[in-house]
Amino acid sequence: MEQPPGLVAQGEYGLVCKLHRSLYGLKQSPRAWFGKFSHVVQLFGLKQSEADHFVFYCHTSLGKCVYLMVYVDDIVITGNDCPTKRALIQSFSDQRSGIFEVFPWY
């Protein structure tokens, strides 16, 4: 993070302002959000894909699996492990959430 242009105080180059709350629209905000998000998802036992970092998955020895995909501000959760899916859906649901019914490429 750098000081805004014109805000460098005399003899205090390299210092930044400490914010009391986060600002919406910072360049770092998507990275910070995704860092928190991936930490919470991994607490559910999902692993982050090495091929695509926006895909998380969990396979159990009983043949159960859960996949979670993130695209911009949408989250798709699919799989056959219903308790894990329900817990994930409940933890990420809000008034704007809905059921993903149709794949657009079909």
Short mmCIF file of N, CA and C in Angstrom, two decimals:
data_model
loop_
_atom_site.label_atom_id
_atom_site.label_comp_id
_atom_site.label_asym_id
_atom_site.label_seq_id
_atom_site.Cartn_x
_atom_site.Cartn_y
_atom_site.Cartn_z
N MET A 1 0.85 -1.16 0.00
CA MET A 1 0.00 0.00 0.00
C MET A 1 0.90 1.23 0.00
N GLU A 2 0.53 2.22 -0.75
CA GLU A 2 1.33 3.44 -0.85
C GLU A 2 0.49 4.64 -0.44
N GLN A 3 1.20 5.70 -0.04
CA GLN A 3 0.50 6.93 0.30
C GLN A 3 -0.12 7.52 -0.96
N PRO A 4 -1.29 8.14 -0.84
CA PRO A 4 -1.89 8.81 -1.99
C PRO A 4 -1.00 9.96 -2.46
N PRO A 5 -1.02 10.26 -3.76
CA PRO A 5 -0.22 11.38 -4.27
C PRO A 5 -0.59 12.68 -3.55
N GLY A 6 0.42 13.44 -3.18
CA GLY A 6 0.21 14.72 -2.52
C GLY A 6 0.01 14.62 -1.02
N LEU A 7 0.07 13.42 -0.44
CA LEU A 7 -0.16 13.25 0.99
C LEU A 7 1.12 12.92 1.74
N VAL A 8 2.26 13.00 1.08
CA VAL A 8 3.52 12.68 1.73
C VAL A 8 3.90 13.84 2.65
N ALA A 9 3.98 13.57 3.94
CA ALA A 9 4.36 14.59 4.92
C ALA A 9 5.87 14.79 4.88
N GLN A 10 6.31 15.96 5.24
CA GLN A 10 7.73 16.31 5.21
C GLN A 10 8.52 15.34 6.10
N GLY A 11 9.47 14.63 5.51
CA GLY A 11 10.34 13.72 6.26
C GLY A 11 9.68 12.42 6.69
N GLU A 12 8.49 12.14 6.27
CA GLU A 12 7.79 10.91 6.68
C GLU A 12 7.40 10.07 5.48
N TYR A 13 8.29 9.98 4.50
CA TYR A 13 8.02 9.18 3.32
C TYR A 13 8.01 7.70 3.70
N GLY A 14 7.09 6.93 3.12
CA GLY A 14 7.01 5.50 3.38
C GLY A 14 5.99 5.13 4.44
N LEU A 15 5.44 6.10 5.14
CA LEU A 15 4.40 5.82 6.13
C LEU A 15 3.04 5.79 5.46
N VAL A 16 2.13 5.04 6.01
CA VAL A 16 0.77 4.98 5.49
C VAL A 16 -0.21 5.28 6.62
N CYS A 17 -1.44 5.57 6.25
CA CYS A 17 -2.48 5.86 7.24
C CYS A 17 -3.09 4.56 7.74
N LYS A 18 -3.36 4.50 9.03
CA LYS A 18 -4.05 3.35 9.61
C LYS A 18 -5.55 3.61 9.53
N LEU A 19 -6.27 2.69 8.90
CA LEU A 19 -7.71 2.85 8.74
C LEU A 19 -8.43 2.22 9.92
N HIS A 20 -9.46 2.88 10.40
CA HIS A 20 -10.27 2.33 11.49
C HIS A 20 -11.32 1.36 10.97
N ARG A 21 -11.62 1.41 9.69
CA ARG A 21 -12.54 0.48 9.07
C ARG A 21 -12.12 0.31 7.61
N SER A 22 -12.57 -0.76 7.00
CA SER A 22 -12.16 -1.02 5.63
C SER A 22 -12.90 -0.11 4.66
N LEU A 23 -12.26 0.15 3.55
CA LEU A 23 -12.87 0.97 2.51
C LEU A 23 -13.29 0.07 1.37
N TYR A 24 -14.50 0.22 0.90
CA TYR A 24 -14.98 -0.55 -0.23
C TYR A 24 -14.32 -0.02 -1.50
N GLY A 25 -13.88 -0.92 -2.34
CA GLY A 25 -13.32 -0.50 -3.61
C GLY A 25 -11.80 -0.45 -3.63
N LEU A 26 -11.13 -0.82 -2.56
CA LEU A 26 -9.68 -0.87 -2.60
C LEU A 26 -9.23 -1.99 -3.51
N LYS A 27 -8.07 -1.83 -4.11
CA LYS A 27 -7.56 -2.86 -5.00
C LYS A 27 -7.33 -4.17 -4.26
N GLN A 28 -7.01 -4.08 -2.98
CA GLN A 28 -6.72 -5.29 -2.22
C GLN A 28 -7.97 -5.96 -1.67
N SER A 29 -9.14 -5.34 -1.74
CA SER A 29 -10.32 -5.90 -1.10
C SER A 29 -10.73 -7.26 -1.67
N PRO A 30 -10.69 -7.50 -3.01
CA PRO A 30 -11.04 -8.85 -3.48
C PRO A 30 -10.07 -9.91 -2.97
N ARG A 31 -8.81 -9.56 -2.90
CA ARG A 31 -7.82 -10.53 -2.40
C ARG A 31 -8.05 -10.82 -0.93
N ALA A 32 -8.35 -9.80 -0.14
CA ALA A 32 -8.62 -10.00 1.28
C ALA A 32 -9.89 -10.82 1.47
N TRP A 33 -10.94 -10.53 0.69
CA TRP A 33 -12.18 -11.30 0.79
C TRP A 33 -11.94 -12.76 0.45
N PHE A 34 -11.20 -13.02 -0.65
CA PHE A 34 -10.97 -14.40 -1.06
C PHE A 34 -10.08 -15.13 -0.05
N GLY A 35 -9.15 -14.42 0.57
CA GLY A 35 -8.33 -15.04 1.61
C GLY A 35 -9.16 -15.52 2.78
N LYS A 36 -10.08 -14.67 3.25
CA LYS A 36 -10.98 -15.07 4.34
C LYS A 36 -11.91 -16.19 3.90
N PHE A 37 -12.45 -16.05 2.68
CA PHE A 37 -13.37 -17.05 2.16
C PHE A 37 -12.71 -18.42 2.07
N SER A 38 -11.50 -18.48 1.50
CA SER A 38 -10.84 -19.77 1.34
C SER A 38 -10.49 -20.37 2.70
N HIS A 39 -10.18 -19.54 3.69
CA HIS A 39 -9.90 -20.04 5.03
C HIS A 39 -11.16 -20.70 5.62
N VAL A 40 -12.31 -20.04 5.48
CA VAL A 40 -13.56 -20.59 6.01
C VAL A 40 -13.93 -21.89 5.30
N VAL A 41 -13.76 -21.93 3.98
CA VAL A 41 -14.09 -23.14 3.22
C VAL A 41 -13.19 -24.29 3.65
N GLN A 42 -11.93 -24.02 3.89
CA GLN A 42 -11.00 -25.08 4.30
C GLN A 42 -11.31 -25.58 5.71
N LEU A 43 -11.96 -24.76 6.53
CA LEU A 43 -12.40 -25.23 7.85
C LEU A 43 -13.46 -26.32 7.72
N PHE A 44 -14.20 -26.32 6.61
CA PHE A 44 -15.21 -27.35 6.34
C PHE A 44 -14.57 -28.63 5.80
N GLY A 45 -13.25 -28.63 5.60
CA GLY A 45 -12.56 -29.81 5.11
C GLY A 45 -12.34 -29.84 3.62
N LEU A 46 -12.68 -28.77 2.93
CA LEU A 46 -12.47 -28.73 1.48
C LEU A 46 -11.03 -28.32 1.18
N LYS A 47 -10.50 -28.85 0.09
CA LYS A 47 -9.15 -28.51 -0.35
C LYS A 47 -9.23 -27.64 -1.58
N GLN A 48 -8.26 -26.74 -1.71
CA GLN A 48 -8.22 -25.85 -2.87
C GLN A 48 -7.52 -26.56 -4.02
N SER A 49 -8.13 -26.51 -5.19
CA SER A 49 -7.57 -27.15 -6.37
C SER A 49 -6.28 -26.45 -6.79
N GLU A 50 -5.29 -27.22 -7.18
CA GLU A 50 -4.04 -26.64 -7.65
C GLU A 50 -4.17 -26.16 -9.09
N ALA A 51 -5.08 -26.76 -9.85
CA ALA A 51 -5.27 -26.38 -11.25
C ALA A 51 -6.06 -25.09 -11.38
N ASP A 52 -7.06 -24.90 -10.54
CA ASP A 52 -7.89 -23.70 -10.57
C ASP A 52 -8.16 -23.29 -9.13
N HIS A 53 -7.59 -22.18 -8.70
CA HIS A 53 -7.67 -21.79 -7.29
C HIS A 53 -9.06 -21.35 -6.86
N PHE A 54 -10.00 -21.26 -7.79
CA PHE A 54 -11.37 -20.89 -7.44
C PHE A 54 -12.27 -22.11 -7.28
N VAL A 55 -11.67 -23.30 -7.31
CA VAL A 55 -12.40 -24.55 -7.13
C VAL A 55 -11.91 -25.21 -5.84
N PHE A 56 -12.86 -25.59 -5.00
CA PHE A 56 -12.57 -26.31 -3.77
C PHE A 56 -13.30 -27.65 -3.83
N TYR A 57 -12.71 -28.68 -3.25
CA TYR A 57 -13.31 -30.02 -3.33
C TYR A 57 -13.04 -30.81 -2.07
N CYS A 58 -13.86 -31.84 -1.87
CA CYS A 58 -13.69 -32.76 -0.76
C CYS A 58 -14.18 -34.13 -1.20
N HIS A 59 -13.31 -35.13 -1.08
CA HIS A 59 -13.67 -36.52 -1.38
C HIS A 59 -13.51 -37.33 -0.10
N THR A 60 -14.49 -38.15 0.22
CA THR A 60 -14.39 -39.00 1.41
C THR A 60 -14.21 -40.45 0.98
N SER A 61 -13.84 -41.28 1.93
CA SER A 61 -13.63 -42.69 1.64
C SER A 61 -14.93 -43.42 1.32
N LEU A 62 -16.06 -42.83 1.67
CA LEU A 62 -17.36 -43.45 1.41
C LEU A 62 -17.90 -43.10 0.03
N GLY A 63 -17.10 -42.48 -0.82
CA GLY A 63 -17.55 -42.13 -2.16
C GLY A 63 -18.33 -40.82 -2.21
N LYS A 64 -18.36 -40.10 -1.13
CA LYS A 64 -19.06 -38.81 -1.10
C LYS A 64 -18.11 -37.72 -1.58
N CYS A 65 -18.67 -36.71 -2.23
CA CYS A 65 -17.84 -35.59 -2.70
C CYS A 65 -18.65 -34.31 -2.68
N VAL A 66 -17.93 -33.21 -2.56
CA VAL A 66 -18.51 -31.87 -2.63
C VAL A 66 -17.56 -31.01 -3.43
N TYR A 67 -18.12 -30.24 -4.35
CA TYR A 67 -17.33 -29.29 -5.12
C TYR A 67 -17.93 -27.90 -4.91
N LEU A 68 -17.06 -26.93 -4.74
CA LEU A 68 -17.49 -25.55 -4.57
C LEU A 68 -16.69 -24.70 -5.56
N MET A 69 -17.38 -23.95 -6.39
CA MET A 69 -16.74 -23.09 -7.38
C MET A 69 -17.13 -21.64 -7.13
N VAL A 70 -16.16 -20.74 -7.27
CA VAL A 70 -16.40 -19.31 -7.09
C VAL A 70 -16.15 -18.63 -8.42
N TYR A 71 -17.10 -17.79 -8.84
CA TYR A 71 -16.92 -16.99 -10.05
C TYR A 71 -17.43 -15.59 -9.75
N VAL A 72 -16.53 -14.63 -9.70
CA VAL A 72 -16.79 -13.24 -9.36
C VAL A 72 -17.52 -13.16 -8.02
N ASP A 73 -18.84 -13.01 -8.01
CA ASP A 73 -19.57 -12.94 -6.75
C ASP A 73 -20.61 -14.05 -6.63
N ASP A 74 -20.41 -15.12 -7.38
CA ASP A 74 -21.32 -16.27 -7.32
C ASP A 74 -20.57 -17.48 -6.77
N ILE A 75 -21.28 -18.30 -6.02
CA ILE A 75 -20.73 -19.54 -5.47
C ILE A 75 -21.64 -20.68 -5.89
N VAL A 76 -21.06 -21.70 -6.51
CA VAL A 76 -21.82 -22.89 -6.90
C VAL A 76 -21.33 -24.05 -6.04
N ILE A 77 -22.26 -24.71 -5.35
CA ILE A 77 -21.94 -25.86 -4.50
C ILE A 77 -22.67 -27.06 -5.05
N THR A 78 -21.94 -28.14 -5.32
CA THR A 78 -22.56 -29.34 -5.86
C THR A 78 -21.86 -30.57 -5.27
N GLY A 79 -22.51 -31.71 -5.37
CA GLY A 79 -21.93 -32.96 -4.87
C GLY A 79 -23.00 -33.85 -4.28
N ASN A 80 -22.56 -35.01 -3.73
CA ASN A 80 -23.53 -35.96 -3.18
C ASN A 80 -23.40 -36.10 -1.66
N ASP A 81 -22.64 -35.24 -1.02
CA ASP A 81 -22.52 -35.24 0.45
C ASP A 81 -23.47 -34.18 1.00
N CYS A 82 -24.71 -34.57 1.22
CA CYS A 82 -25.76 -33.61 1.59
C CYS A 82 -25.51 -32.86 2.89
N PRO A 83 -25.04 -33.49 3.98
CA PRO A 83 -24.81 -32.71 5.20
C PRO A 83 -23.76 -31.60 5.01
N THR A 84 -22.69 -31.90 4.30
CA THR A 84 -21.65 -30.89 4.06
C THR A 84 -22.19 -29.79 3.17
N LYS A 85 -22.94 -30.19 2.12
CA LYS A 85 -23.53 -29.17 1.24
C LYS A 85 -24.48 -28.26 2.00
N ARG A 86 -25.33 -28.84 2.85
CA ARG A 86 -26.27 -28.03 3.63
C ARG A 86 -25.54 -27.06 4.55
N ALA A 87 -24.47 -27.52 5.19
CA ALA A 87 -23.71 -26.66 6.10
C ALA A 87 -23.04 -25.52 5.34
N LEU A 88 -22.50 -25.82 4.16
CA LEU A 88 -21.88 -24.77 3.34
C LEU A 88 -22.92 -23.76 2.86
N ILE A 89 -24.04 -24.27 2.38
CA ILE A 89 -25.09 -23.38 1.88
C ILE A 89 -25.61 -22.50 3.00
N GLN A 90 -25.79 -23.07 4.18
CA GLN A 90 -26.28 -22.29 5.31
C GLN A 90 -25.27 -21.23 5.72
N SER A 91 -23.99 -21.54 5.66
CA SER A 91 -22.99 -20.57 6.10
C SER A 91 -22.82 -19.42 5.11
N PHE A 92 -23.14 -19.64 3.83
CA PHE A 92 -22.97 -18.60 2.82
C PHE A 92 -24.28 -18.00 2.34
N SER A 93 -25.41 -18.42 2.87
CA SER A 93 -26.68 -17.94 2.35
C SER A 93 -27.02 -16.56 2.91
N ASP A 94 -27.75 -15.81 2.11
CA ASP A 94 -28.31 -14.52 2.52
C ASP A 94 -29.58 -14.28 1.72
N GLN A 95 -30.12 -13.10 1.78
CA GLN A 95 -31.38 -12.81 1.10
C GLN A 95 -31.25 -12.89 -0.42
N ARG A 96 -30.05 -12.70 -0.94
CA ARG A 96 -29.86 -12.67 -2.39
C ARG A 96 -29.56 -14.04 -2.98
N SER A 97 -29.42 -15.05 -2.14
CA SER A 97 -29.04 -16.36 -2.66
C SER A 97 -30.23 -17.05 -3.31
N GLY A 98 -29.92 -17.90 -4.24
CA GLY A 98 -30.96 -18.66 -4.92
C GLY A 98 -30.41 -20.00 -5.34
N ILE A 99 -31.25 -20.81 -5.88
CA ILE A 99 -30.85 -22.13 -6.35
C ILE A 99 -30.39 -22.01 -7.80
N PHE A 100 -29.24 -22.61 -8.08
CA PHE A 100 -28.70 -22.62 -9.43
C PHE A 100 -29.38 -23.75 -10.18
N GLU A 101 -30.25 -23.42 -11.12
CA GLU A 101 -31.10 -24.43 -11.73
C GLU A 101 -30.63 -24.93 -13.08
N VAL A 102 -30.10 -24.05 -13.91
CA VAL A 102 -29.77 -24.43 -15.27
C VAL A 102 -28.35 -23.98 -15.59
N PHE A 103 -27.57 -24.88 -16.16
CA PHE A 103 -26.25 -24.48 -16.63
C PHE A 103 -26.42 -23.69 -17.92
N PRO A 104 -25.82 -22.51 -18.05
CA PRO A 104 -26.04 -21.68 -19.23
C PRO A 104 -25.49 -22.28 -20.52
N TRP A 105 -24.55 -23.22 -20.44
CA TRP A 105 -23.97 -23.76 -21.66
C TRP A 105 -24.70 -25.00 -22.16
N TYR A 106 -25.79 -25.40 -21.51
CA TYR A 106 -26.58 -26.53 -22.01
C TYR A 106 -27.72 -26.04 -22.84
#
